[in-house]
Coordinates of C-alpha atoms in Angstrom, one line a residue:
X6 CA -36.5 111.7 -30.8
X7 CA -35.6 114.8 -28.9
X8 CA -37.1 115.5 -25.5
X9 CA -37.0 118.7 -23.4
X10 CA -36.3 116.7 -20.2
X11 CA -36.5 113.5 -18.3
X12 CA -40.3 113.3 -17.7
X13 CA -41.2 113.3 -21.4
X14 CA -38.5 110.8 -22.3
X15 CA -39.6 108.5 -19.3
X16 CA -43.2 108.7 -20.5
X17 CA -42.2 107.8 -24.0
X18 CA -40.3 104.8 -22.7
X19 CA -43.2 103.6 -20.6
X20 CA -45.6 104.0 -23.5
X21 CA -43.3 102.2 -25.9
X22 CA -42.6 105.2 -28.1
X23 CA -38.9 104.8 -27.5
X24 CA -36.9 101.6 -26.8
X25 CA -34.1 103.0 -24.8
X26 CA -32.9 106.1 -22.9
X27 CA -30.2 107.0 -20.4
X28 CA -31.7 108.4 -17.2
X29 CA -30.6 109.2 -13.6
X30 CA -31.2 106.3 -11.3
X31 CA -33.5 108.1 -8.9
X32 CA -36.5 108.5 -11.3
X33 CA -36.0 105.0 -12.7
X34 CA -35.7 102.9 -9.5
X35 CA -39.4 102.5 -8.9
X36 CA -40.1 101.6 -12.6
X37 CA -37.3 99.0 -12.6
X38 CA -38.3 97.5 -9.2
X39 CA -42.0 97.3 -10.5
X40 CA -40.9 95.6 -13.7
X41 CA -42.2 98.4 -15.9
X42 CA -38.8 98.9 -17.5
X43 CA -35.7 96.9 -17.5
X44 CA -32.5 98.3 -16.2
X45 CA -29.8 97.3 -18.7
X46 CA -26.7 98.8 -16.9
X47 CA -25.6 101.6 -14.6
X48 CA -22.8 103.9 -15.6
X49 CA -21.1 103.9 -12.2
X50 CA -18.0 101.8 -11.5
X51 CA -19.9 99.7 -9.0
X52 CA -23.4 98.4 -9.0
X53 CA -25.9 100.5 -7.1
X54 CA -27.0 99.4 -3.7
X55 CA -30.6 100.2 -4.7
X56 CA -30.4 98.1 -7.9
X57 CA -27.9 95.3 -7.1
X58 CA -29.3 93.1 -9.9
X59 CA -28.5 95.7 -12.6
X60 CA -24.9 95.3 -13.9
X61 CA -22.5 98.1 -14.6
X62 CA -21.7 99.2 -18.1
X63 CA -18.2 97.7 -17.6
X64 CA -19.8 94.3 -16.8
X65 CA -22.6 94.4 -19.3
X66 CA -20.6 95.7 -22.3
X67 CA -17.1 94.4 -21.6
X68 CA -15.7 97.9 -21.0
X69 CA -13.3 97.6 -18.1
X70 CA -12.9 100.8 -16.2
X71 CA -16.0 102.5 -17.5
X72 CA -17.2 105.0 -15.0
X73 CA -19.4 108.0 -15.7
X74 CA -20.8 109.0 -12.3
X75 CA -22.7 112.1 -11.2
X76 CA -21.7 114.0 -8.0
X77 CA -23.4 116.6 -6.1
X78 CA -21.8 119.3 -4.0
X79 CA -22.4 122.5 -2.1
X80 CA -20.5 125.6 -3.2
X81 CA -19.9 128.9 -1.6
X82 CA -18.5 132.3 -2.7
X83 CA -14.7 132.5 -3.0
X84 CA -13.0 133.7 0.2
X85 CA -15.5 132.0 2.6
X86 CA -13.7 132.0 5.9
X87 CA -12.1 128.7 6.9
X88 CA -14.0 128.4 10.2
X89 CA -17.3 128.7 8.3
X90 CA -16.2 126.1 5.7
X91 CA -15.2 123.7 8.4
X92 CA -18.5 124.1 10.3
X93 CA -20.5 123.6 7.1
X94 CA -18.5 120.6 6.1
X95 CA -18.9 119.0 9.6
X96 CA -22.6 119.6 9.5
X97 CA -23.0 118.2 6.1
X98 CA -20.9 115.1 7.0
X99 CA -23.1 114.6 10.1
X100 CA -26.3 114.7 8.1
X101 CA -25.0 112.5 5.3
X102 CA -23.9 109.8 7.7
X103 CA -27.2 109.5 9.6
X104 CA -28.8 106.1 8.9
X105 CA -32.1 107.7 7.8
X106 CA -30.6 110.1 5.3
X107 CA -28.2 107.4 4.0
X108 CA -31.1 105.0 3.4
X109 CA -33.2 107.8 1.7
X110 CA -30.2 108.6 -0.6
X111 CA -29.7 104.9 -1.5
X112 CA -33.3 103.6 -1.7
X113 CA -35.0 106.6 -3.4
X114 CA -32.3 108.4 -5.3
X115 CA -29.9 105.6 -6.2
X116 CA -27.0 107.6 -4.7
X117 CA -24.3 106.0 -2.7
X118 CA -23.1 108.6 -0.2
X119 CA -19.5 109.7 -0.8
X120 CA -16.7 109.0 1.5
X121 CA -15.1 112.4 0.8
X122 CA -14.8 114.2 4.0
X123 CA -12.9 117.5 3.2
X124 CA -13.4 120.4 0.8
X125 CA -9.9 119.6 -0.6
X126 CA -11.0 116.0 -1.5
X127 CA -14.1 117.3 -3.2
X128 CA -12.0 119.9 -5.1
X129 CA -9.7 117.1 -6.3
X130 CA -12.8 115.2 -7.7
X131 CA -13.9 118.4 -9.5
X132 CA -10.5 119.0 -11.0
X133 CA -10.2 115.3 -12.2
X134 CA -13.6 115.5 -13.9
X135 CA -12.9 118.8 -15.5
X136 CA -9.7 117.4 -17.0
X137 CA -11.4 114.1 -18.0
X138 CA -14.5 115.6 -19.6
X139 CA -12.6 118.6 -21.1
X140 CA -10.5 116.1 -23.0
X141 CA -13.6 114.3 -24.2
X142 CA -15.0 117.7 -25.5
X143 CA -11.6 118.6 -27.1
X144 CA -11.4 115.3 -28.9
X145 CA -15.0 115.4 -30.1
X146 CA -14.6 118.9 -31.6
X147 CA -17.8 120.0 -30.0
X148 CA -18.2 123.8 -29.8
X149 CA -20.7 126.1 -28.2
X150 CA -22.9 127.9 -30.7

């Protein structure tokens, strides 16, 4: 059954119109904790701090090494001067590491804050994912219409 987005699919799951759907952790945490839906597995390499009772796909399905994580980043125009990049990075790191923000990310969004600390480390993650998922698309034969 096709849906235009997460809210409609979540409603269909809660009403029993569908039996299963993949969702981001944030919108599902409350429903799982309240027992309205059962979390079968998370697609990350490690269990989520917010849902430690929900196994990973690797654990639940016997697929060692399975990891399909989402990441978030902040981007700027090419050629942004290095001092501005450094200051932005320092401020973002300061905010991400505050106990209040960290707890909010974990408890309400199901996000484990990253330990990446430099733009170069973040770039390496992007390049790895482009190569990984690019290969998946090539093997699948998917094409843009």
